[in-house]
Coordinates of C-alpha atoms and ligand atoms in Angstrom, one line a residue:
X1 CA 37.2 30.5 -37.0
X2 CA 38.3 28.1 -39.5
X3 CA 38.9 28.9 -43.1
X4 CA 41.8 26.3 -44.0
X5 CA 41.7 23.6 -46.8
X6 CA 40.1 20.3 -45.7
X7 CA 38.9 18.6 -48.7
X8 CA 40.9 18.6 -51.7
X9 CA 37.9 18.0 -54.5
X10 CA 37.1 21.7 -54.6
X11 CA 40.7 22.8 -55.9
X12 CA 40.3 24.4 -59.5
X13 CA 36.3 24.1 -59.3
X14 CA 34.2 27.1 -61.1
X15 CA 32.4 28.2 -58.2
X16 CA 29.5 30.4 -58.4
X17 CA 28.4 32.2 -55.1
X18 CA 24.9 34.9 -55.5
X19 CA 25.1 37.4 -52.8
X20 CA 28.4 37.2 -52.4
X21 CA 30.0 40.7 -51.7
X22 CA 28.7 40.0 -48.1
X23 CA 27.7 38.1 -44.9
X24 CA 27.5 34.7 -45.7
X25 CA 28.1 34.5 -49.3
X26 CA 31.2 36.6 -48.8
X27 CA 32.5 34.0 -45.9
X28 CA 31.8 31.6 -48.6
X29 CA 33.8 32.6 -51.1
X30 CA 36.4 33.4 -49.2
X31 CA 36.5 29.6 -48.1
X32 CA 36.3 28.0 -51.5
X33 CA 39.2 30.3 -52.6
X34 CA 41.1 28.3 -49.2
X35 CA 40.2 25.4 -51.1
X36 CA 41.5 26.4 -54.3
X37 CA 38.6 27.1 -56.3
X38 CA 37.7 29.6 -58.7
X39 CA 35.5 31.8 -57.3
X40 CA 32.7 34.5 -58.9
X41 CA 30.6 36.1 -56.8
X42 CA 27.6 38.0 -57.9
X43 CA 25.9 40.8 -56.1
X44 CA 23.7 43.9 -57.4
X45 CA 25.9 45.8 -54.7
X46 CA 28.7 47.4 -56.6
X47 CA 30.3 49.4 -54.7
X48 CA 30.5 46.4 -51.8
X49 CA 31.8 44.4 -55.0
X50 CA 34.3 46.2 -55.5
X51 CA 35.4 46.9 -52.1
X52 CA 36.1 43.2 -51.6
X53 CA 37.4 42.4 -54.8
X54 CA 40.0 45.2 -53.6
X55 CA 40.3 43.7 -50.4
X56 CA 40.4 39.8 -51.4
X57 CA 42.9 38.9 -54.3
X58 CA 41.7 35.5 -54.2
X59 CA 38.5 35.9 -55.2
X60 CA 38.9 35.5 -59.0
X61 CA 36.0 37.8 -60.7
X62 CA 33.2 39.6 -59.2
X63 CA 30.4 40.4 -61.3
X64 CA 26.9 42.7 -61.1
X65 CA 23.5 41.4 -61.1
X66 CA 19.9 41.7 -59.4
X67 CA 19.4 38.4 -59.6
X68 CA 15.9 39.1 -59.6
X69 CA 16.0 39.8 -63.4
X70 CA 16.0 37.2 -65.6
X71 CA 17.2 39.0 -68.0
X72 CA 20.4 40.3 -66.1
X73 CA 20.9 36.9 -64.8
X74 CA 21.1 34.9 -68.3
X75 CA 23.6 37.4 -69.5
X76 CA 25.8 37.2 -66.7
X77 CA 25.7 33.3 -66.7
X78 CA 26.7 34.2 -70.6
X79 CA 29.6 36.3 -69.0
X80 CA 30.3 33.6 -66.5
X81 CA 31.2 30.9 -69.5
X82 CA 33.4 33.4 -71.1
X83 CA 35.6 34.0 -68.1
X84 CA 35.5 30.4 -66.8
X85 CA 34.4 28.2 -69.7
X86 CA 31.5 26.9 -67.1
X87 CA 30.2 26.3 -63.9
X88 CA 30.6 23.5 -61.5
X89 CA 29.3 24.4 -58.3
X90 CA 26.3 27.0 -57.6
X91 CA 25.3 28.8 -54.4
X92 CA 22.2 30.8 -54.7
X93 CA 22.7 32.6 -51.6
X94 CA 21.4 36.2 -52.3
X95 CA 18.2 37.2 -50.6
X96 CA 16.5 39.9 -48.5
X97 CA 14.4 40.3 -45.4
X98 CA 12.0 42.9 -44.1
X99 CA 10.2 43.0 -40.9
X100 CA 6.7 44.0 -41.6
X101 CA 3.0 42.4 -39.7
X102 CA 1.4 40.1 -42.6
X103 CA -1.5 42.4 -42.7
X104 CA 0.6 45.0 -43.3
X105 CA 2.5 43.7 -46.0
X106 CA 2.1 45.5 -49.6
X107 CA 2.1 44.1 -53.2
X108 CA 5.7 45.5 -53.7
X109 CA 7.5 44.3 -50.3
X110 CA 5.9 40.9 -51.4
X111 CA 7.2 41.0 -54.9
X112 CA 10.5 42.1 -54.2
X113 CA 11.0 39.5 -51.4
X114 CA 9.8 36.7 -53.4
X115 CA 11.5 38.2 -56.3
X116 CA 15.1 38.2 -54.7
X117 CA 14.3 35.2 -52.1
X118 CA 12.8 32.6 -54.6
X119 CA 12.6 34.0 -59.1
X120 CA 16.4 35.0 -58.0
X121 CA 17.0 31.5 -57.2
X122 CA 15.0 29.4 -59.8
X123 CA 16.6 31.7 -62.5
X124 CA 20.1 31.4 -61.0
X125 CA 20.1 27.6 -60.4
X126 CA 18.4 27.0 -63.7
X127 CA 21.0 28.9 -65.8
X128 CA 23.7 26.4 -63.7
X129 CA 21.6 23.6 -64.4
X130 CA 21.7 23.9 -67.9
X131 CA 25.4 24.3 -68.3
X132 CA 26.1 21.3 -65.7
X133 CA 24.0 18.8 -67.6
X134 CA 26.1 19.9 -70.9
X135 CA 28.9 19.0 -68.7
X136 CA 27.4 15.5 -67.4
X137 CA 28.1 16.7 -63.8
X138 CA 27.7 19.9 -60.9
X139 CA 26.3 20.6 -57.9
X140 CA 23.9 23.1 -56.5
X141 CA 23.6 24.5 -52.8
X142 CA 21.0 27.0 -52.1
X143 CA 20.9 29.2 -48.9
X144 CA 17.1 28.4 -47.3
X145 CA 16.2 29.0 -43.4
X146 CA 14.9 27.3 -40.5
X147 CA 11.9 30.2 -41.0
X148 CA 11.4 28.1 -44.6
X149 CA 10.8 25.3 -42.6
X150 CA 9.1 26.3 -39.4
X151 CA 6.9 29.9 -39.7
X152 CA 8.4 33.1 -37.2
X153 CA 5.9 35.6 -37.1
X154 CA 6.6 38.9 -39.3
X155 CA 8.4 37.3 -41.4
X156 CA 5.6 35.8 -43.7
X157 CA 7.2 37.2 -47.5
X158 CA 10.4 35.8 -46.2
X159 CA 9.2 32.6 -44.7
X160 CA 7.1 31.4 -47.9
X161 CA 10.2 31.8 -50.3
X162 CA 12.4 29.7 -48.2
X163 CA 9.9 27.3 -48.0
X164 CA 9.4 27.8 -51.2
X165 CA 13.2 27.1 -52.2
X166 CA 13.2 24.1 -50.1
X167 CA 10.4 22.4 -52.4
X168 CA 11.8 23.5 -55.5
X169 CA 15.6 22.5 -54.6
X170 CA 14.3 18.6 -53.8
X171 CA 12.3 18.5 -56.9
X172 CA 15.4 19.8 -59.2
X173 CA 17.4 16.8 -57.1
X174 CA 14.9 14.4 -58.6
X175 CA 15.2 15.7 -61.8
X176 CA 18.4 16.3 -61.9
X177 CA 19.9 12.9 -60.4
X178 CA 22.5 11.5 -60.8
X179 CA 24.0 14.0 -62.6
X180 CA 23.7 17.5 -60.5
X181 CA 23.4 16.9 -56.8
X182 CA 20.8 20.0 -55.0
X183 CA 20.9 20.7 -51.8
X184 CA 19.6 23.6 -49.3
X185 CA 20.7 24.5 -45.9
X186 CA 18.6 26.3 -43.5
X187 CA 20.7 28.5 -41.3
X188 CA 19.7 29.8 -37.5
X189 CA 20.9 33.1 -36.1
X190 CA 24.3 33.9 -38.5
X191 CA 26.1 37.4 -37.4
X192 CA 25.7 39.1 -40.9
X193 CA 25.2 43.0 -42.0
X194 CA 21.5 41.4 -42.9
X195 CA 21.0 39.4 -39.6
X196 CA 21.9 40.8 -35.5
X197 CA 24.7 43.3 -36.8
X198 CA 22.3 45.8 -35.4
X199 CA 21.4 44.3 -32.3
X200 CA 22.6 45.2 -28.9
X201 CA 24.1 43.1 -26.6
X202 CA 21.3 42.3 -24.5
X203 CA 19.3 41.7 -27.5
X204 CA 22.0 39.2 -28.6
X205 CA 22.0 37.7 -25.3
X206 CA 18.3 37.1 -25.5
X207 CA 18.3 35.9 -28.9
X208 CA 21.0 33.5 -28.3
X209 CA 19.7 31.9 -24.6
X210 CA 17.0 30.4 -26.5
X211 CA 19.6 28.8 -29.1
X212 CA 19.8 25.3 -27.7
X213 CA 24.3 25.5 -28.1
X214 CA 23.5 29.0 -26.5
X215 CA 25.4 31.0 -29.3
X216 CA 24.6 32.3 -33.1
X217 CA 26.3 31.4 -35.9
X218 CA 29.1 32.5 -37.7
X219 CA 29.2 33.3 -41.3
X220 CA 32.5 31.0 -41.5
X221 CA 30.2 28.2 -39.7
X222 CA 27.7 28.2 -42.9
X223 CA 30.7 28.3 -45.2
X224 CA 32.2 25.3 -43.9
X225 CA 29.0 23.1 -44.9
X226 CA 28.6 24.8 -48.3
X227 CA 32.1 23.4 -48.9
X228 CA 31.4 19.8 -47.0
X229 CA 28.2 19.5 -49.4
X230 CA 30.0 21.0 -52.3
X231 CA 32.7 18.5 -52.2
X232 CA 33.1 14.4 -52.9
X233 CA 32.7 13.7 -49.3
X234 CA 29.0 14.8 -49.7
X235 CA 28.8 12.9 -53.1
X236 CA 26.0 10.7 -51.5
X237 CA 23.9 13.4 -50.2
X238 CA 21.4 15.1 -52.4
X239 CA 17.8 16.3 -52.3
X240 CA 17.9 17.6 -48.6
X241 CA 17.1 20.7 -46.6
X242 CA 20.1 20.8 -43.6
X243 CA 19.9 23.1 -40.4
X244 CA 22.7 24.4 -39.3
X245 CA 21.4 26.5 -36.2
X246 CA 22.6 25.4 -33.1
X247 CA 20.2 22.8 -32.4
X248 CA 16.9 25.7 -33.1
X249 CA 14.8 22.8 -34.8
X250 CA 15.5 20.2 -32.8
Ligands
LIG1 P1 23.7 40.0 -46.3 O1 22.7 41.1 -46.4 O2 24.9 40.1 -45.4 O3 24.2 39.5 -47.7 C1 23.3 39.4 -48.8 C2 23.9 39.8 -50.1 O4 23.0 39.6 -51.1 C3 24.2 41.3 -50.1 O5 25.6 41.5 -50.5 C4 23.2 41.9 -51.1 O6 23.7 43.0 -51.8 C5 23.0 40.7 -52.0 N1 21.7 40.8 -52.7 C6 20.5 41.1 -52.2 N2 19.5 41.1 -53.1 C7 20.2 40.9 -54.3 C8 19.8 40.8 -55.7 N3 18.5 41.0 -56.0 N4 20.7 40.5 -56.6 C9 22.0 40.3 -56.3 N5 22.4 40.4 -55.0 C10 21.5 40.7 -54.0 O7 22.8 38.7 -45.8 P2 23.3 37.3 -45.2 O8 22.8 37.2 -43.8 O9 24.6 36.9 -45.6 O10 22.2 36.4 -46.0 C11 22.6 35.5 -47.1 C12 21.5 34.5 -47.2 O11 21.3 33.8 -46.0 C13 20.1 35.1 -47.5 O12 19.5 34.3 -48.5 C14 19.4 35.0 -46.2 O13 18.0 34.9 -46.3 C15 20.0 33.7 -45.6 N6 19.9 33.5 -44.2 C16 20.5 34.3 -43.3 C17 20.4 34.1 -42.0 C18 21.2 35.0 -41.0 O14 20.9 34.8 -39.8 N7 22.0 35.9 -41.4 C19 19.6 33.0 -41.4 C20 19.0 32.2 -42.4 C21 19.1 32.5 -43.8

């Protein structure tokens, strides 16, 4: 899978990745370090933090945080401009799923979801946001899903927030324009800890014959776009949800 340097605007940007001490976020930061950026990634999973810090050198700091709590969140953002003096790319990418039938789905699998899925994001992106307009200039990416844009069944917690964060990422676009571009992709099947680690192979199998390129993702895949949109060969793209799932919503 690719992970080598192919645009050179990311080198020496602060880059900011939620959820990062796995799956996606993880591949993430481990591609905007191949670019030569300067890479935090925040996770409330500390012992997975520091098992990759100990594992990848490149990635510069990695710091703790549910970024479900405000709170927590403001004061690592505070921790953030001390390290690296600011913040010029964001990827809310932390989030959580749980299978459950809507009718069985209680007050606290609801909050938590939407807690993580959709306050984690508007508290994360809106610390960024503050510190890129000081700056004149930044860009936020936020991990949505195809389920935020069409509804899979089970999944009903999970599918409101990333519709949810679809709708709030193209409003902070308007806002925000022209100087902090917002963005969201909305991934398909990607092999991650969160997503088909568990499944056997026929389960696979089934999952990805009805993919129309007749494969999942990889986490490297997703990575690759965050660094596309992150960079100045996306500097005319803002306000839009992007699939990147084999062809799912076509
Ligand atoms: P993952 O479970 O491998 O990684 C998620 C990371 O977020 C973990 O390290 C976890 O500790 C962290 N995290 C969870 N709640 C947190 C909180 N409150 N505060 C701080 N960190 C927290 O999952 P994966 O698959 O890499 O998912 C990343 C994002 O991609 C999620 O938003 C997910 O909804 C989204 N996504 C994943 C898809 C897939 O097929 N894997 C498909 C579509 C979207």
């Amino acid at each position: 899978m690719t992970t080598g340097k192919y645009v050179d605007s990311l080198q020496n940007k602060r880059v900011v990745i939620t959820g990062g001490a796995s799956g996606i976020g993880l591949a993430t930061a481990l591609r905007f370090a191949a670019e030569g950026s300067i890479v935090t990634i925040l996770d409330f999973n500390q012992d997975r933090l520091v098992g990759v810090l100990e594992e990848h050198p490149e990635i510069t700091y990695g710091l703790k945080v549910d970024v479900s709590n405000p709170e927590e969140v403001n004061d690592v953002f505070a921790a953030i401009d001390n390290k690296m003096g600011g913040v010029d790319v964001l990827i809310a990418n932390a989030g959580i799923s749980v299978r459950a039938n809507f009718v069985d789905i209680t007050p606290e699998q609801w909050r938590k979801v939407i807690g993580t899925n959709l306050d984690g994001i508007f508290y994360t992106a809106q610390a960024a946001a503050k510190r890129m307009l000081a700056q004149g200039k930044g860009v936020i990416l936020m991990t949505a899903s195809t389920n935020g844009v069409v509804g899979h069944p089970y999944y009903a917690d999970y599918n409101a927030s990333k519709a949810g964060v679809n709708l709030l990422a193209r409003t902070m676009a308007l806002e925000l324009a022209p100087t902090i571009r917002v963005n969201t992709i909305c991934p398909g099947y990607v092999l991650t800890p969160m997503q088909l680690a568990e499944y056997t192979p026929e389960m696979l199998d089934k999952v990805n014959q009805n993919i129309p390129l007749k494969r999942h993702a990889m986490p490297e895949e997703v990575a690759g776009l965050f660094a596309f949109l992150a960079s100045d060969e996306a500097q005319y793209i803002t306000g839009q949800q992007i699939p990147i799932d084999g062809g799912e919503l076509a």
